[in-house]
Every structure is written in structure tokens, then in C-alpha cells.
mmCIF file with all atom_site columns, C-alpha atoms and ligand atoms in Angstrom:
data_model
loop_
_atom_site.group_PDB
_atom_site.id
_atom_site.type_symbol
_atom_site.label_atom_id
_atom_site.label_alt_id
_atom_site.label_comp_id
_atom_site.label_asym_id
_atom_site.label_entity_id
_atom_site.label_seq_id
_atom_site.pdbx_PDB_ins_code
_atom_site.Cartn_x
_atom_site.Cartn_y
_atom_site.Cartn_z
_atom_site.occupancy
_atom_site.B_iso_or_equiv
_atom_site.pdbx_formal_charge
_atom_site.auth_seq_id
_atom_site.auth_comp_id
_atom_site.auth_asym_id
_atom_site.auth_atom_id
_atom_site.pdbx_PDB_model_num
ATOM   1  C  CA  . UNK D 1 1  ? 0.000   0.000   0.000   1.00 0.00 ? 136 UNK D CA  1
ATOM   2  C  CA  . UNK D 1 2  ? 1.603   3.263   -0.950  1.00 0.00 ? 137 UNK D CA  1
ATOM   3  C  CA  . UNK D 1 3  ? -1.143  5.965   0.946   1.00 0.00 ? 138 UNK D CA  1
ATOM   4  C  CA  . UNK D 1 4  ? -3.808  5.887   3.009   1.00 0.00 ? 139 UNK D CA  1
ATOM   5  C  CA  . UNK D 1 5  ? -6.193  8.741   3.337   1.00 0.00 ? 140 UNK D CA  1
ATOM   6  C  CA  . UNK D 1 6  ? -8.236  8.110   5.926   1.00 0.00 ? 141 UNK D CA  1
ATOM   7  C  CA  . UNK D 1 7  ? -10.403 10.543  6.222   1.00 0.00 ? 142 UNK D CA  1
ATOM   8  C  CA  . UNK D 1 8  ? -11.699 9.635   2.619   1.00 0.00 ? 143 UNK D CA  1
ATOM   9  C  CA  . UNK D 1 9  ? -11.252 6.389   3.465   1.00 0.00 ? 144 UNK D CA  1
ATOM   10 C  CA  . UNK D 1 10 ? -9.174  5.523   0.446   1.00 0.00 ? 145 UNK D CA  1
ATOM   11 C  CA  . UNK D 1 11 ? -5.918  3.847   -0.706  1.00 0.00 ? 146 UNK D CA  1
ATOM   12 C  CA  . UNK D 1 12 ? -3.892  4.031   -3.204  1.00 0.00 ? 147 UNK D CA  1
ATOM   13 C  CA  . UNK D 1 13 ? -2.468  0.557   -4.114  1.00 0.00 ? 148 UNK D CA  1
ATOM   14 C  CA  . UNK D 1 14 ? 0.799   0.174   -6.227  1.00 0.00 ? 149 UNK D CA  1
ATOM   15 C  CA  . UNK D 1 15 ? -0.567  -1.438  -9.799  1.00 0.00 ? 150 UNK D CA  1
ATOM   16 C  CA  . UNK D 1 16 ? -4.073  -1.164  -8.499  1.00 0.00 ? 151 UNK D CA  1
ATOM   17 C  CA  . UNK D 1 17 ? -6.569  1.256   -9.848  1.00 0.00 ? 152 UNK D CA  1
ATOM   18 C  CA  . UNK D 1 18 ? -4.454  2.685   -12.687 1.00 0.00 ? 153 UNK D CA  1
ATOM   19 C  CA  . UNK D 1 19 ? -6.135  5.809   -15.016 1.00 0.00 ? 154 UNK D CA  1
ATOM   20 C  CA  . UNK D 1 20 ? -4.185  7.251   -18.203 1.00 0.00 ? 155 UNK D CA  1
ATOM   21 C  CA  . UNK D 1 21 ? -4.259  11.070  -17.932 1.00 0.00 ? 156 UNK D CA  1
ATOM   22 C  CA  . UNK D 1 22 ? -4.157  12.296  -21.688 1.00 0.00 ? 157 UNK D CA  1
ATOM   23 C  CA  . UNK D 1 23 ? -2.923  15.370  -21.334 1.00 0.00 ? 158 UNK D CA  1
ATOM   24 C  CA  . UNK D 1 24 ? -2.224  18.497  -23.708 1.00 0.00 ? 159 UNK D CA  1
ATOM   25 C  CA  . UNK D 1 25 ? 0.853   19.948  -23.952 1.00 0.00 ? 160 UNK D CA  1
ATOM   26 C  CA  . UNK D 1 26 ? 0.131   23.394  -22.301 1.00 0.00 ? 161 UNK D CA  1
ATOM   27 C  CA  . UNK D 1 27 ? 3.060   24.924  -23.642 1.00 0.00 ? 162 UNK D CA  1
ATOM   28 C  CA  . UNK D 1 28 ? 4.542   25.182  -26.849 1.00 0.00 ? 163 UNK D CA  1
ATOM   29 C  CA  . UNK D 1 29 ? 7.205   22.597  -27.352 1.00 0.00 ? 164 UNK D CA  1
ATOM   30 C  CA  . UNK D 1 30 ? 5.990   20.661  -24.266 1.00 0.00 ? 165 UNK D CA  1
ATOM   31 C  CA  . UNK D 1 31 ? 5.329   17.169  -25.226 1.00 0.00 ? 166 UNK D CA  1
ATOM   32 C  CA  . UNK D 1 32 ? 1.758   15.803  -24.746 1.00 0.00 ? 167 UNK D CA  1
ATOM   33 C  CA  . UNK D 1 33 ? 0.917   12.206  -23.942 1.00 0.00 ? 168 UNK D CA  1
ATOM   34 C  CA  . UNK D 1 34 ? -0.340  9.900   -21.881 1.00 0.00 ? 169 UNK D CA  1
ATOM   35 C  CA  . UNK D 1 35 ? 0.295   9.375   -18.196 1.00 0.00 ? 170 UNK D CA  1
ATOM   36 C  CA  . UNK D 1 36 ? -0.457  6.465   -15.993 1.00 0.00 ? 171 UNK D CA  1
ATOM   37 C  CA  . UNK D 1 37 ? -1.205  7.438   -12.793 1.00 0.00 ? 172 UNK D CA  1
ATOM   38 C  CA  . UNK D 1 38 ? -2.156  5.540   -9.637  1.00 0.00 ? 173 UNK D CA  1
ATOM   39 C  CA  . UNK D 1 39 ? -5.949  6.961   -8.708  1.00 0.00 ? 174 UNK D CA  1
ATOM   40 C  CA  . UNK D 1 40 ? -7.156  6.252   -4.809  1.00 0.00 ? 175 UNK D CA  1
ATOM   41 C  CA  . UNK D 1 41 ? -9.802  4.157   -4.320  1.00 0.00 ? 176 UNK D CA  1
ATOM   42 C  CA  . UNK D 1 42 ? -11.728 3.102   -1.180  1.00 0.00 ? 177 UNK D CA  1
ATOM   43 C  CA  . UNK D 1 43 ? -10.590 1.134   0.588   1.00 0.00 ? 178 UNK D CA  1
ATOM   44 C  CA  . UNK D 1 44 ? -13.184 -1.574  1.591   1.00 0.00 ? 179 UNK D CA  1
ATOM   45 C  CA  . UNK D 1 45 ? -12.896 -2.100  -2.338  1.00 0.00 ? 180 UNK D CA  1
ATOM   46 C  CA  . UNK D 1 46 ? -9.471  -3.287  -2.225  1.00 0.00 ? 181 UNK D CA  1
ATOM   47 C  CA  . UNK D 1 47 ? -8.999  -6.704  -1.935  1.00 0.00 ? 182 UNK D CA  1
ATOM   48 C  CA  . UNK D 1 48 ? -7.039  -8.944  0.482   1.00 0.00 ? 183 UNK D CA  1
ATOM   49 C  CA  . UNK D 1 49 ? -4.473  -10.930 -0.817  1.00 0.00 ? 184 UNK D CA  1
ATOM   50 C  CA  . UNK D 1 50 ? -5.131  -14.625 -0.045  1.00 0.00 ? 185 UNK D CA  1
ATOM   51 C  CA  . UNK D 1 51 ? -1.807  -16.861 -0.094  1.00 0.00 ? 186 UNK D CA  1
ATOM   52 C  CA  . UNK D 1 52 ? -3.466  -19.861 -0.707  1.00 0.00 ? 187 UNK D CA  1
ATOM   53 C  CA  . UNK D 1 53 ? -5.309  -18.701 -3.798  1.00 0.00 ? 188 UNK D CA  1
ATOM   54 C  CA  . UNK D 1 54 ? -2.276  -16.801 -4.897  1.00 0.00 ? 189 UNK D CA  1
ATOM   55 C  CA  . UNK D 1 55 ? -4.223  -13.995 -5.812  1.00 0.00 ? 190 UNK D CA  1
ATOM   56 C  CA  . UNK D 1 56 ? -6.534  -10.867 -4.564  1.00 0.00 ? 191 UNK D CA  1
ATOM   57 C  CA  . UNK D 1 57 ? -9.607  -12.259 -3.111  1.00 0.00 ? 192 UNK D CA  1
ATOM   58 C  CA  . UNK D 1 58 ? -13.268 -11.074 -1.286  1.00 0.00 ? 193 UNK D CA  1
ATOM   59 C  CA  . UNK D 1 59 ? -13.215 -11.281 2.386   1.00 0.00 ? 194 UNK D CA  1
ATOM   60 C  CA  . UNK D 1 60 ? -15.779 -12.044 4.157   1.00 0.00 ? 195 UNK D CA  1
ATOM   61 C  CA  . UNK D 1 61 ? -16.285 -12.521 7.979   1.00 0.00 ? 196 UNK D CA  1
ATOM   62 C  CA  . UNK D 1 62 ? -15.788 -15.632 9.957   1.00 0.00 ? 197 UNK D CA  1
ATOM   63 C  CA  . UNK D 1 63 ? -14.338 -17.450 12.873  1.00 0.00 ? 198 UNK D CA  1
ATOM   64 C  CA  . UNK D 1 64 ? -11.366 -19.257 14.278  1.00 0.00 ? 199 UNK D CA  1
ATOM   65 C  CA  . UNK D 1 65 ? -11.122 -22.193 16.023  1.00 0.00 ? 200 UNK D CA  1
ATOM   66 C  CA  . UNK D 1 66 ? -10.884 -19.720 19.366  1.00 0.00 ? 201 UNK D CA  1
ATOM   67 C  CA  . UNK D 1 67 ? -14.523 -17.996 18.167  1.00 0.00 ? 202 UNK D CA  1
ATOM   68 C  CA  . UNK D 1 68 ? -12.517 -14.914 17.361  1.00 0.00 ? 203 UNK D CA  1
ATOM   69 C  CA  . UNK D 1 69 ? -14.291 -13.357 14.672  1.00 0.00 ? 204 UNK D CA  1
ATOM   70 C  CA  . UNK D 1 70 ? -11.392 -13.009 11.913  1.00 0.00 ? 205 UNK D CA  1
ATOM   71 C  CA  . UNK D 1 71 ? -11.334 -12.399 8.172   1.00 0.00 ? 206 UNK D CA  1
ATOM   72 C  CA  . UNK D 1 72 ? -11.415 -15.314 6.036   1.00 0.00 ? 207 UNK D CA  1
ATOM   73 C  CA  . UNK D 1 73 ? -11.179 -15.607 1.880   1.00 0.00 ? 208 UNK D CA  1
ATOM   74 C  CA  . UNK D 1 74 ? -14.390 -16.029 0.365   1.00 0.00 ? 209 UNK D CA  1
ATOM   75 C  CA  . UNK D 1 75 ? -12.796 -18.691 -1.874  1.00 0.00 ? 210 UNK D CA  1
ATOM   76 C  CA  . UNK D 1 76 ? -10.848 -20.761 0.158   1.00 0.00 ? 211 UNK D CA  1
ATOM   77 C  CA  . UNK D 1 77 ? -11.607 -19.818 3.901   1.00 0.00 ? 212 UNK D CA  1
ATOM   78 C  CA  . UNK D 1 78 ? -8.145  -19.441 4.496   1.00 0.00 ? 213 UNK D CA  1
ATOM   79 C  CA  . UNK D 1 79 ? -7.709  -16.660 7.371   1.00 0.00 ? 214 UNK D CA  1
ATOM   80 C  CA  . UNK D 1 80 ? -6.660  -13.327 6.075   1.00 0.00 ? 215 UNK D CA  1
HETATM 81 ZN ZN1 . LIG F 2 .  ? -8.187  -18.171 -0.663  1.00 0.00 ? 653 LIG F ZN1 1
#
């Protein structure tokens, strides 16, 4: 995770949520294009990264063995 803005209650996540800018050159001789740039977004839309799936996954709520109420993958039910 690169920032958290929690007052907005976003993220922005390295690779995640990436919008191309197309901008103008403002200037004459400035070079237009496009630019990737990371964009926040909230943060109960990013997902959790579940090991055993290898890949971003839904959490949903659950509970361990000790009736702690924990975060489990929606896929697998590994804890998260
Ligand atoms: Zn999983």
C-alpha cells in the first residue's frame, strides 16, 4: 500500500486502480501524452491478498477455532 487517506477512506495501491491522464501539452514545445497514474480508491474495495489462492480475493467474515471473529477468503476460507 503506498497511501492511506483516511479521512476519505481511500488507498492508493501500487498497480491497483491505474487511469491514463491524456494530457495536452500546455506549452509550446511541451510534449503531450499519456500518463499512468495511480488513482485512490476506497478502501473496503481493495482486496485482500489470499496466499493460498495466490491472488486478490473477497473477504468475508468468519471465525477461528478460538470464536474470534477473523477475516477469512471467500474462496478458500483461508484466514486473512
Ligand atoms: Zn483463498
Amino acid at each position: 500500500m503506498l497511501e492511506v487517506s483516511p479521512k476519505e477512506g481511500k488507498v492508493i495501491v501500487q498497480g491497483v486502480n491505474i487511469v491514463s491522464r491524456h494530457l495536452r501539452p500546455r506549452r509550446q514545445g511541451e510534449a503531450g501524452g499519456i500518463v499512468k497514474v495511480e488513482a485512490p480508491m476506497y478502501a473496503c474495495k481493495v482486496m485482500l491478498y489470499c496466499s493460498k489462492c495466490n491472488k486478490g480475493v473477497r473477504a468475508k467474515a468468519g471465525t477461528n477455532s478460538k470464536g474470534e471473529k477473523i477475516r477469512v477468503c471467500a474462496k478458500c476460507g483461508a484466514e486473512l
